[in-house]
Coordinates of C-alpha atoms and ligand atoms in Angstrom, one line a residue:
M1 CA 12.6 -1.7 6.7
K2 CA 10.3 0.9 5.3
I3 CA 6.2 1.7 6.2
I4 CA 4.7 2.9 2.7
A5 CA 1.0 2.5 3.4
L6 CA -0.6 2.2 0.1
A7 CA -3.4 5.4 0.1
N8 CA -6.3 6.7 -2.4
Q9 CA -9.6 8.0 -1.0
K10 CA -11.4 7.2 -4.3
G11 CA -12.8 3.7 -4.5
G12 CA -11.4 1.2 -7.2
V13 CA -8.3 2.6 -8.4
G14 CA -6.2 -0.3 -7.3
K15 CA -5.1 0.2 -3.8
T16 CA -5.0 -3.1 -2.9
T17 CA -4.5 -4.8 -6.8
T18 CA -0.4 -2.9 -6.0
A19 CA 0.0 -3.6 -2.5
V20 CA -1.1 -7.5 -3.2
N21 CA 1.5 -7.7 -6.3
L22 CA 4.3 -5.0 -4.7
A23 CA 4.8 -7.2 -1.8
A24 CA 4.6 -10.4 -4.5
A25 CA 6.8 -8.8 -6.2
L26 CA 9.2 -7.4 -3.8
A27 CA 9.1 -11.0 -1.9
E28 CA 10.7 -12.8 -5.1
S29 CA 13.0 -10.5 -5.2
G30 CA 14.4 -11.3 -1.4
H31 CA 12.6 -8.5 -0.6
A32 CA 10.1 -10.4 3.7
T33 CA 7.5 -8.3 3.0
L34 CA 4.3 -7.6 5.3
V35 CA 0.7 -7.3 4.2
V36 CA -1.3 -5.1 6.6
D37 CA -4.8 -6.0 5.5
L38 CA -7.2 -2.3 6.8
D39 CA -9.5 -2.9 4.5
P40 CA -12.9 -4.5 6.3
Q41 CA -14.0 -5.4 2.3
A42 CA -10.6 -8.1 2.9
N43 CA -9.8 -7.7 -0.3
A44 CA -6.0 -8.5 -0.3
S45 CA -6.0 -10.8 2.6
S46 CA -8.5 -13.3 -0.3
A47 CA -6.2 -12.1 -2.9
L48 CA -3.9 -13.7 -0.8
G49 CA -6.0 -17.1 -0.5
V50 CA -6.8 -15.7 3.3
H51 CA -10.3 -15.4 4.7
A52 CA -10.5 -12.8 7.0
T53 CA -11.7 -14.0 10.8
E54 CA -13.1 -12.8 13.4
G55 CA -9.8 -11.2 15.9
A56 CA -6.9 -11.7 13.1
S57 CA -6.9 -7.8 11.8
I58 CA -4.8 -5.5 13.1
Y59 CA -7.0 -3.7 15.0
R60 CA -6.1 -6.8 18.2
V61 CA -2.5 -5.6 17.8
M62 CA -3.7 -1.3 18.4
S63 CA -6.5 -2.4 21.1
G64 CA -3.7 -5.0 23.1
E65 CA -5.6 -8.2 23.1
R66 CA -2.7 -9.9 20.9
T67 CA 1.5 -8.8 19.7
L68 CA 1.8 -8.4 16.5
Q69 CA 4.1 -11.0 15.9
Q70 CA 0.7 -13.1 16.4
Q71 CA -1.5 -12.0 14.3
I72 CA 1.3 -13.0 11.0
V73 CA 0.7 -15.3 9.0
Q74 CA 3.4 -16.5 6.7
T75 CA 1.8 -16.9 2.7
P76 CA 2.4 -20.2 1.1
W77 CA 5.1 -18.2 -1.1
A78 CA 8.3 -17.4 0.4
N79 CA 9.2 -13.8 2.1
L80 CA 5.5 -12.5 2.0
L81 CA 3.6 -12.2 4.9
L82 CA -0.5 -11.1 5.9
I83 CA -1.8 -9.6 9.2
P84 CA -5.6 -10.2 7.2
S85 CA -8.6 -8.1 8.0
E86 CA -12.0 -8.9 9.7
P87 CA -15.5 -7.9 10.0
D88 CA -15.2 -6.4 12.7
L89 CA -12.7 -3.5 11.4
A90 CA -16.0 -1.8 9.9
A91 CA -17.0 -0.6 13.5
F92 CA -12.8 0.8 14.2
D93 CA -13.5 4.1 13.4
L94 CA -17.3 3.8 16.0
E95 CA -15.7 1.5 18.6
V96 CA -12.1 4.3 18.5
A97 CA -14.1 7.8 18.5
G98 CA -14.0 8.9 21.9
Y99 CA -10.4 8.4 22.4
E100 CA -8.2 11.2 22.3
Q101 CA -5.1 8.9 20.8
R102 CA -7.2 7.8 18.1
N103 CA -5.5 8.4 14.9
L104 CA -2.1 7.2 16.7
M105 CA -3.4 3.5 17.4
L106 CA -1.5 1.5 14.4
R107 CA 1.5 4.0 14.7
N108 CA 1.5 2.7 18.6
A109 CA 0.9 -1.2 18.0
L110 CA 4.0 -1.0 15.4
E111 CA 6.5 0.7 16.7
P112 CA 7.9 -0.8 19.6
H113 CA 7.3 -4.7 17.5
L114 CA 9.6 -3.2 14.7
S115 CA 13.1 -4.1 15.9
G116 CA 12.2 -7.3 16.1
L117 CA 10.1 -8.1 12.8
N118 CA 12.7 -9.1 10.3
V119 CA 10.7 -7.7 7.2
E120 CA 11.8 -5.5 4.7
Y121 CA 9.1 -3.6 4.1
I122 CA 5.4 -2.7 5.5
L123 CA 2.0 -2.3 2.6
L124 CA -0.6 -1.3 4.3
D125 CA -3.5 -1.7 2.5
C126 CA -5.8 1.3 3.1
P127 CA -9.8 1.7 2.3
P128 CA -11.2 4.1 0.0
S129 CA -12.8 6.0 2.6
L130 CA -11.5 9.2 4.3
G131 CA -11.9 7.6 8.1
T132 CA -9.8 6.7 11.0
L133 CA -8.6 4.2 9.5
M134 CA -7.0 5.7 6.9
I135 CA -5.7 8.1 8.9
N136 CA -3.6 5.5 11.0
A137 CA -2.0 4.3 8.4
L138 CA -1.1 7.3 7.2
V139 CA 0.1 9.1 10.8
A140 CA 2.4 5.4 10.3
A141 CA 3.3 5.7 7.3
D142 CA 7.0 6.9 6.7
S143 CA 5.4 7.2 2.7
V144 CA 2.5 7.1 0.9
L145 CA 2.6 5.2 -2.5
I146 CA -0.2 6.7 -4.6
P147 CA -2.0 3.9 -7.3
L148 CA -3.1 6.1 -9.9
Q149 CA -6.2 5.1 -12.9
C150 CA -5.9 6.3 -15.5
E151 CA -9.3 7.8 -16.1
Y152 CA -11.2 11.4 -16.6
F153 CA -10.8 14.2 -13.0
A154 CA -7.4 11.6 -11.8
L155 CA -5.8 15.3 -11.0
E156 CA -9.0 16.0 -9.3
G157 CA -8.2 13.3 -6.7
L158 CA -4.9 13.1 -6.8
G159 CA -4.5 17.3 -5.5
R160 CA -7.9 16.2 -2.5
I161 CA -4.9 12.7 -1.8
T162 CA -2.1 14.8 -1.6
G163 CA -4.3 18.0 0.6
V164 CA -5.2 15.6 3.0
I165 CA -1.5 13.7 3.9
E166 CA 0.0 18.2 4.0
R167 CA -3.5 18.1 6.5
I168 CA -2.4 14.9 8.5
K169 CA 0.8 16.3 8.7
G170 CA 0.0 19.5 10.4
E171 CA -3.0 18.3 12.6
T172 CA -0.7 15.1 14.0
G173 CA 2.4 15.9 14.0
H174 CA 4.2 12.6 12.6
P175 CA 3.7 13.2 9.4
A176 CA 4.2 10.5 6.6
Q177 CA 7.8 11.6 5.5
G178 CA 5.9 12.2 1.8
I179 CA 4.7 11.0 -1.3
E180 CA 6.5 7.7 -2.0
G181 CA 5.4 8.0 -5.5
I182 CA 2.2 7.5 -7.8
V183 CA 2.4 4.7 -10.0
L184 CA -0.5 4.5 -13.3
T185 CA -2.6 1.8 -13.0
M186 CA -4.9 0.8 -15.6
F187 CA -2.9 2.1 -18.0
D188 CA -4.4 1.6 -21.5
I189 CA -1.8 2.4 -24.8
R190 CA -4.0 2.4 -26.7
L191 CA -5.7 5.4 -24.8
N192 CA -5.3 8.9 -25.3
L193 CA -7.2 9.6 -22.4
S194 CA -4.2 7.5 -20.4
Q195 CA -1.5 9.2 -22.3
Q196 CA -2.8 12.5 -20.8
V197 CA -2.8 11.8 -17.7
R198 CA 0.5 10.8 -17.6
A199 CA 1.6 14.0 -18.4
D200 CA -1.0 15.6 -16.6
V201 CA 0.9 14.1 -13.7
I202 CA 4.5 14.5 -14.8
A203 CA 3.8 18.0 -14.9
H204 CA 2.3 18.7 -11.8
F205 CA 4.8 15.8 -10.1
P206 CA 8.0 16.0 -12.1
E207 CA 9.3 13.3 -9.5
K208 CA 6.5 10.9 -8.5
L209 CA 5.4 9.0 -11.0
F210 CA 7.3 5.8 -11.3
E211 CA 8.3 4.6 -14.2
S212 CA 7.2 1.8 -14.5
I213 CA 3.3 1.8 -15.4
I214 CA 0.9 -0.8 -15.3
P215 CA -1.1 -1.8 -17.4
R216 CA -4.6 -2.5 -17.9
S217 CA -4.3 -6.8 -18.0
I218 CA -7.5 -9.3 -17.3
R219 CA -4.9 -12.1 -15.7
L220 CA -4.9 -8.9 -13.0
G221 CA -8.3 -9.1 -12.2
E222 CA -8.8 -12.5 -12.5
A223 CA -5.6 -13.2 -10.2
P224 CA -7.3 -12.1 -7.2
S225 CA -10.7 -15.3 -6.8
H226 CA -7.4 -17.7 -7.7
G227 CA -6.4 -16.6 -4.0
K228 CA -3.0 -16.4 -5.6
P229 CA -0.5 -13.1 -6.3
I230 CA -0.1 -12.5 -10.0
T231 CA 3.2 -12.8 -9.8
V232 CA 2.7 -16.8 -9.3
Y233 CA -1.4 -16.6 -11.0
D234 CA 0.2 -15.9 -14.6
S235 CA 4.5 -15.3 -14.0
A236 CA 5.0 -15.1 -17.4
G237 CA 2.4 -12.2 -18.2
A238 CA 2.1 -8.3 -18.2
G239 CA 0.5 -8.0 -15.4
A240 CA 3.7 -9.6 -13.7
T241 CA 6.3 -8.1 -15.0
S242 CA 4.8 -4.8 -14.2
Y243 CA 4.8 -5.0 -11.5
R244 CA 8.2 -6.5 -11.3
L245 CA 9.0 -3.7 -12.3
L246 CA 7.7 -1.6 -9.4
A247 CA 9.4 -3.2 -6.9
T248 CA 12.6 -3.2 -8.5
E249 CA 11.9 0.9 -9.3
L250 CA 11.4 1.2 -6.2
V251 CA 13.5 -0.9 -4.2
K252 CA 16.5 1.5 -6.7
R253 CA 14.8 4.3 -4.9
Q254 CA 15.5 3.0 -1.5
S255 CA 19.0 2.2 -2.0
A256 CA 18.7 5.9 -4.1
A257 CA 18.4 7.8 -0.7
A258 CA 20.3 5.2 2.3
P259 CA 22.6 7.9 3.6
A260 CA 25.6 5.9 1.6
P261 CA 27.8 3.7 4.8
A262 CA 30.7 5.7 6.8
V263 CA 34.5 5.5 4.7
A264 CA 36.9 3.9 7.5
A265 CA 39.6 6.2 8.3
P266 CA 42.7 4.3 7.1
A267 CA 45.0 2.7 9.0
A268 CA 47.9 5.8 10.6
Ligands
ATP1 P1 -10.7 -0.9 -2.4 O1 -11.1 1.0 -3.1 O2 -12.6 -0.9 -2.9 O3 -10.3 -0.6 -2.0 P2 -9.3 -0.2 -4.9 O4 -8.7 0.7 -5.1 O5 -7.9 -1.4 -3.9 O6 -10.0 -0.3 -4.6 P3 -8.8 -2.9 -6.7 O7 -9.4 -3.3 -6.2 O8 -7.2 -3.0 -6.8 O9 -8.5 -1.5 -7.0 O10 -8.9 -3.3 -8.2 C1 -10.1 -3.0 -8.6 C2 -11.1 -3.7 -9.6 O11 -10.1 -3.4 -10.6 C3 -10.6 -4.8 -9.1 O12 -11.4 -5.7 -9.2 C4 -9.3 -5.4 -9.7 O13 -8.6 -7.1 -9.8 C5 -9.8 -4.6 -10.5 N1 -8.5 -4.5 -11.4 C6 -6.7 -3.2 -11.0 N2 -6.0 -3.5 -11.2 C7 -6.5 -3.6 -12.5 C8 -5.2 -3.8 -13.7 N3 -4.0 -3.8 -14.5 N4 -6.2 -4.4 -14.8 C9 -7.0 -5.0 -14.6 N5 -8.1 -5.1 -13.8 C10 -6.9 -4.5 -12.7
MG2 MG1 -8.3 -2.6 -1.9

């Protein structure tokens, strides 16, 4: 099982769109995936057709009121699970301000349940602000996937999020193992700027950039208002295709990184 945080302190860069549609593409190809909506805006929840309801979020597991299993919602789509957000998540920072272990709450909430959980991937959809919720996600995750919008100053933003990841590594001693990868979003092949951002990322993070690129697509923008992932809303379109490619690339990277199975010694 792998826990991946979708994070970028920049707002509106495609974190939620990537969390939901990457999860749907993984699920569709048989990899059971749980999306945890950590954003009080609840965009990931509504994109999967679920309303943010009081008591429904991961916060209740962090506070010990509920078990992880109790919070999991089965979406209408096979292998795709969700822990929705709830409005109270907006008060999380204040709520836990005096609590010394506040940055470890998500990690501590997930850890005891992981072995009993029948999923391959957990995708944590982070809010844009660098608050306690985002830090909790970075501490709990095995790695961070950074959606990067192809725009001016994209690289400065990338420098900031990688700096945050390093700082958390230093401060908490619970390092996110690093950057899973950077995925370019809202890419417009006709724009020099998109090409320039791509070239810059390759120059600075040559091994981190996913080859799969998410194009700017009206359908990707529409799908959330129908409460469906793009793989369902516009299954044959460019958006769905790009997220399927991203899913395949992610899975391939995991199997490349996994230790080779031990070879049985030949019988004497
Ligand atoms: P926030 O920081 O507010 O959580 P975010 O990083 O999660 O934002 P999204 O909500 O995924 O970003 O995307 C921002 C907006 O851009 C949304 O309206 C979304 O539908 C739209 N969008 C995201 N990706 C694409 C795309 N590839 N093509 C067209 N529209 C997109
Ligand atoms: Mg979002």
